[in-house]
Amino acid sequence: MIFALVGNQNSGKTTLFNQLTGSNQHVGNFPGVTVESKTGEIRGHKGVSVVDLPGIYSLSPYTSEEIVTRDFVMKQHPDGIINIVDATNIERNLYLSIQLIELNIPMVIALNMMDEIRSNAGSIDIALMQKELGVPIVPISASKNEGITELINVAVKTVETRQYPKRQDFCTGAPHRTIHAISHMIEDHAELIRIPPKFVATKIIEGDQPLLKALQLTETEIISIENSIKEMENSLQTDRKAAIADMRYLFIDRLCSETVVKPLESKQHIRTEKIDRILTNKYLAIPIFLIMMGIIFWLTFGVIGGFLSDLLGNAITGFSDIVKSGLEAVRVNAVMVSLIIDGVFAGVGSVLTFIPTIVVLFFFLSLMEDSGYIARVAFVMDKLLRKIGLSGRSFVPMLIGFGCTVPAIMATRTLPSERDRKITIFLTPFMSCSAKLPIYGMFTLAFFPNHRVWVMLFLYLLGILLAIISGLIFTKTVYRGNPAPFIMELPNYRLPSVKSVALLLWDKAKDFLTRAFTVIFIASLIIWVLQTFDLRFNVVAGSAESMLAGIGRFIAPVFQPLGFSDWKASTALITGFMAKEAVISTLAVLTGTNSSNLPQALGQIFTPLAALSYLVFTLIYSPCVAAISTIRREMHSSIAALGVVLFQTAAAWLAAFVVYRLGLLLI
Amino acid sequence: MSIIDYLLIAVIIILGILALRYMSRQRNGCQGCQHCQYYDGCNIKRKREDDQ
Amino acid sequence: MTLDQLEIGKKSKIIAVHGQGSLRDRLLDMGLTPRTEVIIRKTAPLGDPIELTLRGYQLTLRLEDAKNIEIEDAS
């Protein structure tokens, strides 16, 4: 038995899903659904699963979320629908409900946030509303885990007894006549695609092209449908879409006036207004936001995450040392030891140390998201981002990009439009990620000891500037289209649920662990092979003769115009492709130095101007393997991922070229 | 090379194959495997039954 | 008059949503239908977008899009 969980954004859908399934969730790929949707088995009910579909406001086919949900409900034919309705925002939520009811699938309404209604002296006549809508309604409070058991029982019973919605007609007046006329006309066609004719008729009047196509009507049928819609428009003096929306809201307004006693201004709303008076204040909003992000970054990359990462890093090094001496004690071949220690442990270990940072960063992000603050950030920043053809919602992923590109790209999932999402993914790698800091640190120490902060600031700003330029290029060429309209609900501030946050963190950690032991494991093996053997697969004495060095020498001429043609510099760029920190460790290995005398060694490879050019190149060139694999997964396209690699590398080459040549002119 | 070297090589090769297998599964998504713990509620199962 | 001209804190009622495309559909779906009461709550720190209250919830949209929403004169 499969239930589809459908509801508005901010209606507590994810919280309910977590309550229904506990940790028993997995991401499933459903045929016909390109976006990942989560599935879970309902606790205590074997064989009963529920699919968490994207939050939507209507069943029209305008956003990717709507299309996913529509396709799932209309094509996969779930056994039942659980429709979550935010009782504090009932009118707009019911707008979706009555469209779902028209689909004629056994359905239950979970009336969420009833605790807030009651505590603010409001009430809802559930018995009457149930009768009017013709589907069972269960009052719940997802965050307090109230009413969930009953919801499950009612939902299962509704499906088992094949209780279809008792009412199908929510229409009045002129639209009513037109809907009936059209539904008779298309009845046969609708039955062929197993969707109720009444639903199809209403959607066609709304101008639903995909559905009209699926019906495969004849030319004459289409013309006569068009005629009856025009007739309706003339008699109502309005257009088709507005007529249907108005009709639905008229029904809802009447229903609510009979059944809902609206609470006085709720405590939650008053609290929200008070908080907003500060957080979206004309003068305070931006400074507060910047300070908050500063604190989050400081905690994530410095205090908590950094500390835990160091701790984990030391533990891994310690463990690796023990294994190494153990292997040496049993006289394992030196090459084997190197494979295990320098290959697997070093490679996988260096990625594993990032886990605490990622978890801490996502902890803060999920707090921002679940509390409702992210929506305010988008509200405040929209005007700035519109200048490069994006909307306020793209701001947050880009910001995370300064920490790490991987979670930043995952965070673009919250963006409502595919176009915005793609552009944001393309621009995020320009935000200088924290793994590049060791490179900046070492090079500025070696070449610009008196101007370190200025050089770093220059690099960060250059990244942002190039992102803006690229954004303008993208929105003027490839992604011309219209920027996604910025219509967004600003939900009341709510305390995030511990359970949701914990589940999310577990999810992210698991994701990252899997990647460390699959992609990174394989990549580490490959790099190890490349730097240990020469072309005839003889073990090399020093890395200067290895295949990796060979590749470094081969591509070195490409960097001649940028001022650095030493093979060590280009080899370090290749390993930096695996992880940016590796640039410094590779340079150390190749020059046979350690961190204390590396600066002098660098002085022999680069001139100060070439060093600056090298820094600019490392700032922008291809994101690391982990980021690329994330881009590939999130965009479902290897070509797009390759595109990012090529675009970034080309931009890096150009930028470094300009910096180097300008520098030569100035000096 | 002693026997333990060969053993270690074997272990690493097996781990590598497992990782590659896992990656290809992740890429291709859910295949509707019959031994999967979610098979009961799986859409592919329903599709198979519908086709019959 | 249109919604972008409404003063902060003043109430009005929607007459019609003009324009076309998915933006308009979205506005209608979100409940901006005729006779619905709206209040402008505030403008964003940079002057755009605006925040409004309707049907008991808060919605934000850009001034440019608010120009397409015809409302009753607030007087």
PDB file of C-alpha atoms in Angstrom, chain A residues 2 24-26 29-31 49 72 76-79 327 330 332-333 336 339-340 514 517-519 521-522 525 632, chain B residues 1-2 4-5 8-9 12 15-16 19-20 22-23 26-30 37-38 40-44 46-47 50:
ATOM      1  CA  ILE A   2       1.475   3.349  -1.048  1.00  0.00           C
ATOM      2  CA  ASN A  24      12.954   4.142   8.276  1.00  0.00           C
ATOM      3  CA  GLN A  25      13.457   6.251   5.151  1.00  0.00           C
ATOM      4  CA  HIS A  26      15.276   5.893   1.907  1.00  0.00           C
ATOM      5  CA  ASN A  29      13.975   6.647  -7.723  1.00  0.00           C
ATOM      6  CA  PHE A  30      10.544   6.299  -9.129  1.00  0.00           C
ATOM      7  CA  PRO A  31       9.945   5.733 -12.771  1.00  0.00           C
ATOM      8  CA  SER A  49       4.820   3.073   2.699  1.00  0.00           C
ATOM      9  CA  PHE A  72       3.400  10.890  -9.213  1.00  0.00           C
ATOM     10  CA  GLN A  76       1.758   6.197 -10.509  1.00  0.00           C
ATOM     11  CA  HIS A  77      -1.747   5.901  -9.040  1.00  0.00           C
ATOM     12  CA  PRO A  78      -0.898   5.686  -5.335  1.00  0.00           C
ATOM     13  CA  ASP A  79      -3.434   3.754  -3.228  1.00  0.00           C
ATOM     14  CA  LEU A 327      52.187  -3.820   8.481  1.00  0.00           C
ATOM     15  CA  VAL A 330      54.752  -8.410   9.637  1.00  0.00           C
ATOM     16  CA  VAL A 332      54.656  -6.454   4.250  1.00  0.00           C
ATOM     17  CA  ASN A 333      56.184  -5.254   0.981  1.00  0.00           C
ATOM     18  CA  MET A 336      51.936  -2.422  -0.375  1.00  0.00           C
ATOM     19  CA  LEU A 339      49.412   1.765  -1.173  1.00  0.00           C
ATOM     20  CA  ILE A 340      47.523   1.325   2.064  1.00  0.00           C
ATOM     21  CA  THR A 514      29.313   6.726   1.388  1.00  0.00           C
ATOM     22  CA  PHE A 517      34.355   5.058   0.765  1.00  0.00           C
ATOM     23  CA  THR A 518      33.345   4.858  -2.871  1.00  0.00           C
ATOM     24  CA  VAL A 519      34.361   7.732  -5.170  1.00  0.00           C
ATOM     25  CA  PHE A 521      38.488   5.495  -2.340  1.00  0.00           C
ATOM     26  CA  ILE A 522      38.740   4.724  -6.048  1.00  0.00           C
ATOM     27  CA  LEU A 525      43.899   4.370  -5.605  1.00  0.00           C
ATOM     28  CA  ARG A 632      26.820  15.664 -11.764  1.00  0.00           C
TER      29      ARG A 632
ATOM     30  CA  MET B   1      56.126 -10.681  -2.175  1.00  0.00           C
ATOM     31  CA  SER B   2      54.807 -12.883   0.596  1.00  0.00           C
ATOM     32  CA  ILE B   4      50.190 -11.559   3.119  1.00  0.00           C
ATOM     33  CA  ASP B   5      50.955  -9.124   0.278  1.00  0.00           C
ATOM     34  CA  LEU B   8      46.151  -7.485   0.945  1.00  0.00           C
ATOM     35  CA  ILE B   9      46.050  -6.921  -2.789  1.00  0.00           C
ATOM     36  CA  ILE B  12      41.858  -3.980  -1.909  1.00  0.00           C
ATOM     37  CA  LEU B  15      36.861  -3.416  -1.916  1.00  0.00           C
ATOM     38  CA  GLY B  16      37.419  -1.538  -5.168  1.00  0.00           C
ATOM     39  CA  ALA B  19      32.788   0.440  -4.348  1.00  0.00           C
ATOM     40  CA  LEU B  20      32.370   0.499  -8.124  1.00  0.00           C
ATOM     41  CA  TYR B  22      27.773   0.544  -5.265  1.00  0.00           C
ATOM     42  CA  MET B  23      28.509   3.619  -7.372  1.00  0.00           C
ATOM     43  CA  GLN B  26      23.595   4.773  -7.061  1.00  0.00           C
ATOM     44  CA  ARG B  27      23.829   6.156 -10.553  1.00  0.00           C
ATOM     45  CA  ASN B  28      21.206   3.930 -12.054  1.00  0.00           C
ATOM     46  CA  GLY B  29      18.857   4.312  -9.117  1.00  0.00           C
ATOM     47  CA  CYS B  30      16.260   1.869  -7.871  1.00  0.00           C
ATOM     48  CA  GLN B  37      13.282  -4.417   1.782  1.00  0.00           C
ATOM     49  CA  TYR B  38      10.999  -1.885   0.140  1.00  0.00           C
ATOM     50  CA  ASP B  40       6.383  -4.543  -1.177  1.00  0.00           C
ATOM     51  CA  GLY B  41       5.654  -0.890  -1.666  1.00  0.00           C
ATOM     52  CA  CYS B  42       7.670  -0.495  -4.816  1.00  0.00           C
ATOM     53  CA  ASN B  43       6.227   1.107  -7.898  1.00  0.00           C
ATOM     54  CA  ILE B  44       8.195  -1.068 -10.246  1.00  0.00           C
ATOM     55  CA  ARG B  46       3.188  -2.639  -9.256  1.00  0.00           C
ATOM     56  CA  LYS B  47       4.090  -1.862 -12.825  1.00  0.00           C
ATOM     57  CA  ASP B  50      -0.031  -4.330 -14.059  1.00  0.00           C
TER      58      ASP B  50
END
